[in-house]
PDB file of C-alpha atoms in Angstrom:
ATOM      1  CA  UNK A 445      12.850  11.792   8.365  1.00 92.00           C
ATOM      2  CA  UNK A 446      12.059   8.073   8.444  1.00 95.00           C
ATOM      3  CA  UNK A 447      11.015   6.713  12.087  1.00 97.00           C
ATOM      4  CA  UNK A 448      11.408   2.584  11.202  1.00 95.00           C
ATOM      5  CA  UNK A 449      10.983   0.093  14.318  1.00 95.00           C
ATOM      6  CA  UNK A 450      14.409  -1.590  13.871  1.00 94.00           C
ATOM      7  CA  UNK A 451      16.480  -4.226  12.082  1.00 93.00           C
ATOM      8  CA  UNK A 452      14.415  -6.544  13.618  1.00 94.00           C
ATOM      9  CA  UNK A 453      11.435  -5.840  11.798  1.00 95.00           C
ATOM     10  CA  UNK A 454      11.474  -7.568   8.492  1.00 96.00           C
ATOM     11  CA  UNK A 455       9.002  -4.721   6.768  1.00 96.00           C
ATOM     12  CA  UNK A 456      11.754  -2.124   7.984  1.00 95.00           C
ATOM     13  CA  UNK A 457      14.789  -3.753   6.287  1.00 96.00           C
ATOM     14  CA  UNK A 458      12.820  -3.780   3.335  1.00 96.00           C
ATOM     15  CA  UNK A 459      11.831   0.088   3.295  1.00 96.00           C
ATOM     16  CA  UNK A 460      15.397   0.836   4.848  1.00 96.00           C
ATOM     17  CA  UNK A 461      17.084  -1.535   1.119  1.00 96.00           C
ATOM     18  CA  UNK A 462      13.991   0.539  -0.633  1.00 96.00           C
ATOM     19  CA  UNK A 463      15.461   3.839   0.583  1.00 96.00           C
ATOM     20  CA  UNK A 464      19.021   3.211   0.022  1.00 97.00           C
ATOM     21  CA  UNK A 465      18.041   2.125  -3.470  1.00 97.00           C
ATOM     22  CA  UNK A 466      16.052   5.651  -3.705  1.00 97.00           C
ATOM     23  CA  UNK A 467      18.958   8.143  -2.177  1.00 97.00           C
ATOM     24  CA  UNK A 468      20.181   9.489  -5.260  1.00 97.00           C
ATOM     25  CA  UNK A 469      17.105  10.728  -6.810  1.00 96.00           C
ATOM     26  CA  UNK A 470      16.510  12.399  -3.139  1.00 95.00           C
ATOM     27  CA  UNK A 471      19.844  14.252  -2.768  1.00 95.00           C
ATOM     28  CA  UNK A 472      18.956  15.026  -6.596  1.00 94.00           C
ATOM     29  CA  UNK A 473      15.398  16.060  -5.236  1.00 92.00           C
ATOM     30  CA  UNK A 474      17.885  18.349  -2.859  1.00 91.00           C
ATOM     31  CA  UNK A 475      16.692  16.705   0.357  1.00 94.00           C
ATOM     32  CA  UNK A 476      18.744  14.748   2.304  1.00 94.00           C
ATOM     33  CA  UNK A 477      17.419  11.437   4.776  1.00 96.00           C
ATOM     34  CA  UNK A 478      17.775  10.445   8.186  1.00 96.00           C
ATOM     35  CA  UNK A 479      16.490   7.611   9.829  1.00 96.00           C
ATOM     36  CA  UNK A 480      15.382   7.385  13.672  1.00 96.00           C
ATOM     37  CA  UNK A 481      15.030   3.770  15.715  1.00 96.00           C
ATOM     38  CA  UNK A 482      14.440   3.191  19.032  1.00 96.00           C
ATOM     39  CA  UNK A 483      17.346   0.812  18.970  1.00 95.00           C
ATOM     40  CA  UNK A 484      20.562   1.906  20.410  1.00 93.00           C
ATOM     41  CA  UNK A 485      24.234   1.892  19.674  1.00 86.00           C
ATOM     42  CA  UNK A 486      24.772  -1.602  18.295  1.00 91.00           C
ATOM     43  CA  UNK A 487      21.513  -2.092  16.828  1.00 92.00           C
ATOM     44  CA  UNK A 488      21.585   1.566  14.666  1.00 93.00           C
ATOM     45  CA  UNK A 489      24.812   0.754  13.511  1.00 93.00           C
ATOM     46  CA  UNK A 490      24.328  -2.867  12.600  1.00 93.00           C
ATOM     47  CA  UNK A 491      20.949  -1.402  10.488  1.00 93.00           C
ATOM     48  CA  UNK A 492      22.989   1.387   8.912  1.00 94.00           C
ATOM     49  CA  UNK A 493      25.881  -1.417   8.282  1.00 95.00           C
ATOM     50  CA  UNK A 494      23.507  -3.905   6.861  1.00 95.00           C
ATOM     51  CA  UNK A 495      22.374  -2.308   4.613  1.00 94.00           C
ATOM     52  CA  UNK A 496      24.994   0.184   3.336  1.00 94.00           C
ATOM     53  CA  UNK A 497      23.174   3.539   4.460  1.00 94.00           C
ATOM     54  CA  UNK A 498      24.788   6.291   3.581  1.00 95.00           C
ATOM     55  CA  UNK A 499      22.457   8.185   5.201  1.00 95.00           C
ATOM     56  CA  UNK A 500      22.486   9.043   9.285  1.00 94.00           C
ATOM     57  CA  UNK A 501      20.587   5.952  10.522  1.00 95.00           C
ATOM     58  CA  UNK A 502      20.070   7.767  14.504  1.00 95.00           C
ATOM     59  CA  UNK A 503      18.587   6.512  17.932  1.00 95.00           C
ATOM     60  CA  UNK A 504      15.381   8.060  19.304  1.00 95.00           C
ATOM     61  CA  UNK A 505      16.393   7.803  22.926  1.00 88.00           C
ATOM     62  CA  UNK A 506      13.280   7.477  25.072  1.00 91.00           C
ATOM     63  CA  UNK A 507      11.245   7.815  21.745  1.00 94.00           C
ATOM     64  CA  UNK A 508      11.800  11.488  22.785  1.00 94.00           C
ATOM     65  CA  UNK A 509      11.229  12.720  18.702  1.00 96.00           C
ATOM     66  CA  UNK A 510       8.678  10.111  17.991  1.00 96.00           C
ATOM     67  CA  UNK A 511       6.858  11.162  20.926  1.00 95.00           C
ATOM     68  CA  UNK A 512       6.829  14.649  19.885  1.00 95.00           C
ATOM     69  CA  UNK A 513       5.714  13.763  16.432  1.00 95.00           C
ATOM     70  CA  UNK A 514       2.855  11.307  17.714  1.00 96.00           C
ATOM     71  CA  UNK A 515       3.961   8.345  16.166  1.00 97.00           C
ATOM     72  CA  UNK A 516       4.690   6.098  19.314  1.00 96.00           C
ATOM     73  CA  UNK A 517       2.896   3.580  20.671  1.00 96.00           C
ATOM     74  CA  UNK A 518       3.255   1.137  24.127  1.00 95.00           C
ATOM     75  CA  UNK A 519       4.022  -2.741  23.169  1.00 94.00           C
ATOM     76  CA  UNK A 520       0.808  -4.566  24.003  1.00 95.00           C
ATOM     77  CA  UNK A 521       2.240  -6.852  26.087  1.00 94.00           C
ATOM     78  CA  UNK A 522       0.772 -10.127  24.171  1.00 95.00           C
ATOM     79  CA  UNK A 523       3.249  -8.377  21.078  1.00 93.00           C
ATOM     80  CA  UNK A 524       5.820  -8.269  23.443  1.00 92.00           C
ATOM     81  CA  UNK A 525       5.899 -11.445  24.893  1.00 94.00           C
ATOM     82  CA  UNK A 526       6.112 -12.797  21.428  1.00 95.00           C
ATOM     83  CA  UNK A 527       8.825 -11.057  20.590  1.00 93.00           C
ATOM     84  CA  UNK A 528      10.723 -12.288  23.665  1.00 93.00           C
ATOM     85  CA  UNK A 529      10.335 -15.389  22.902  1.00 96.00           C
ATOM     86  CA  UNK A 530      11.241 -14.802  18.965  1.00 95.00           C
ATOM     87  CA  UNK A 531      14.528 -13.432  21.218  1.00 94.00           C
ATOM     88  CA  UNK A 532      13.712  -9.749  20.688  1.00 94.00           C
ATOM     89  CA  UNK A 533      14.448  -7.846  23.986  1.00 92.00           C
ATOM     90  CA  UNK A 534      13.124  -4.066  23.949  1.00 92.00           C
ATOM     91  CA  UNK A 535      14.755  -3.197  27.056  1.00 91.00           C
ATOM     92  CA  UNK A 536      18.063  -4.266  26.262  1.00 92.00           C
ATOM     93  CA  UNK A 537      17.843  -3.115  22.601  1.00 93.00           C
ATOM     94  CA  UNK A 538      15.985   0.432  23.633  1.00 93.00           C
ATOM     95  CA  UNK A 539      18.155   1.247  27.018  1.00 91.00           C
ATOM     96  CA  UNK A 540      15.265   1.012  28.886  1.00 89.00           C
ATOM     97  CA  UNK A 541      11.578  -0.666  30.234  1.00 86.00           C
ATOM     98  CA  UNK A 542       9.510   1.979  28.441  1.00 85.00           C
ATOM     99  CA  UNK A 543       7.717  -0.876  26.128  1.00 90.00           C
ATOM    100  CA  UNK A 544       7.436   2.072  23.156  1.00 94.00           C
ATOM    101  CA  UNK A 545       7.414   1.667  19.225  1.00 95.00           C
ATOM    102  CA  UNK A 546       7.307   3.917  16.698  1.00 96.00           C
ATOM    103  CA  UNK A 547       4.606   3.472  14.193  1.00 95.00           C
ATOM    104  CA  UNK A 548       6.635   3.353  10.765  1.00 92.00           C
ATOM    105  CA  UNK A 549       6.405   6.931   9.591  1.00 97.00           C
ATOM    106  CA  UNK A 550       7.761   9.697   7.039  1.00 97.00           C
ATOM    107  CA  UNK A 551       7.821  13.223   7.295  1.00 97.00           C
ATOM    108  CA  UNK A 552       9.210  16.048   5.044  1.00 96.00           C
ATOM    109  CA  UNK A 553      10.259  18.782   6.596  1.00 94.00           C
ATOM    110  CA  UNK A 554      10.896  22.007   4.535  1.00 90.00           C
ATOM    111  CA  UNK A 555      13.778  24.807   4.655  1.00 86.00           C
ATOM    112  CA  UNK A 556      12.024  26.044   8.269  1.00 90.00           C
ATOM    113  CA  UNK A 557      12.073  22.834   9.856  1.00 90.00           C
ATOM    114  CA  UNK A 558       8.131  22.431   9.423  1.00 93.00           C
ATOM    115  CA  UNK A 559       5.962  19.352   8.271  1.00 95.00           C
ATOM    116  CA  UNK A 560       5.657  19.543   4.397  1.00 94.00           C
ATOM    117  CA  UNK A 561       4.489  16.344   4.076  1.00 96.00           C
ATOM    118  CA  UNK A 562       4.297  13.386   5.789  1.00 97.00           C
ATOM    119  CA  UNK A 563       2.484   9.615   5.839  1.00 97.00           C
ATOM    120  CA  UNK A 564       1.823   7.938   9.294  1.00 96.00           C
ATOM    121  CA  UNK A 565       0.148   4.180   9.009  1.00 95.00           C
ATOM    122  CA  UNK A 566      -0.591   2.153  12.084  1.00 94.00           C
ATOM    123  CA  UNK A 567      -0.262  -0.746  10.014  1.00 95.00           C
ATOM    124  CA  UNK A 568       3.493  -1.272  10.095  1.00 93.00           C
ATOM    125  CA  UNK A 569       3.109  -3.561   7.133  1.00 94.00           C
ATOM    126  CA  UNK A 570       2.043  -0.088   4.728  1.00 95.00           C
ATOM    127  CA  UNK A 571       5.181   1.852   4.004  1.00 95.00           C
ATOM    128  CA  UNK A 572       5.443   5.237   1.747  1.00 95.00           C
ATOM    129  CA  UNK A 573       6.983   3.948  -1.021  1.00 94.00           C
ATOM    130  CA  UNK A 574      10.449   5.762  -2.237  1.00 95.00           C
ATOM    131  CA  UNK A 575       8.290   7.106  -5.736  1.00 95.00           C
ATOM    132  CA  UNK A 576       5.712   8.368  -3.521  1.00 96.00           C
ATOM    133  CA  UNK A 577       8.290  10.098  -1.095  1.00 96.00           C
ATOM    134  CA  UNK A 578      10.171  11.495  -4.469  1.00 96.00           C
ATOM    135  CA  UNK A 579       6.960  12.944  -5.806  1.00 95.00           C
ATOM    136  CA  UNK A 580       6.165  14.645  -2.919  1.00 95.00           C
ATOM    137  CA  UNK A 581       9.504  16.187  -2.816  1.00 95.00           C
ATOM    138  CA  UNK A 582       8.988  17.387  -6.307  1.00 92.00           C
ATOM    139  CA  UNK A 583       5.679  18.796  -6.014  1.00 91.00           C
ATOM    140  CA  UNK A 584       7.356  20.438  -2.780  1.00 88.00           C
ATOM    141  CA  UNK A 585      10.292  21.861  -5.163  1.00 82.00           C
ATOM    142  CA  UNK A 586       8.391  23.071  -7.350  1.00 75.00           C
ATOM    143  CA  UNK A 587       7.839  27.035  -7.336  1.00 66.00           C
ATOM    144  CA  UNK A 588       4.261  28.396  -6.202  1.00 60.00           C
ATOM    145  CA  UNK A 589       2.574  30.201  -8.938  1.00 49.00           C
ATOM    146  CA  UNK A 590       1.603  33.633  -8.560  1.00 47.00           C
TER     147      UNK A 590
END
């Protein structure tokens, strides 16, 4: 599970191409990818569209799962303003007036639906990289020994 900001974010496209690039060694890996945004509708299909995702490419409404996983934050509101002006507009893009981001985030779940493995950055500019994703789903393939 990949929480990304959205297509706005330059550093997200990026891991979002990376990932797309990456998708056959992790359905070979036997794991399969979805991605969550706090963009809705138009903006999760545009990113999925724009970059040719074949994976699920979902909206966290309210930040409801990245709240539960701890990896949302509130817009400072010197960010924000920024991004107005840049003509980014959370509340139209998000549903709502919350003002929350995800911070750029990976986790691995296994076969019971619990964190294997996961890498959380605040800086949104440090990404897990798809090799370092695949070899943790290898290590996590691989059989414990007795």
């Amino acid at each position: 599970m990949q929480f990304f900001r959205g297509e706005w974010c330059p550093f997200c496209r990026l891991m979002l191409d990376a990932l797309v690039t990456a998708l056959p060694e992790i359905e070979a890996a036997g794991a399969s990818l979805l991605a969550l945004t706090p963009d809705m509708g138009p903006w999760a299909r545009q990113a999925k569209q724009n970059h040719g995702a074949t994976f699920e490419v979902l909206s966290d409404v309210d930040c409801g799962v990245g709240l539960a996983a701890g990896v949302v934050f509130r817009i400072p509101a010197i960010y924000r303003s920024r991004l107005m002006r840049a003509g980014i507009d959370f509340a139209d893009r998000h549903g709502n007036g919350s003002q929350f981001l995800p911070i750029p985030a990976v986790f691995l779940l296994d076969g019971g639906g619990r964190v294997a493995w996961r890498f959380v950055n605040v800086d949104f500019t440090r990404r897990a990289a798809p090799d370092r994703i695949l070899g943790a789903l290898r290590c996590l393939a691989r059989p414990e020994r007795e």
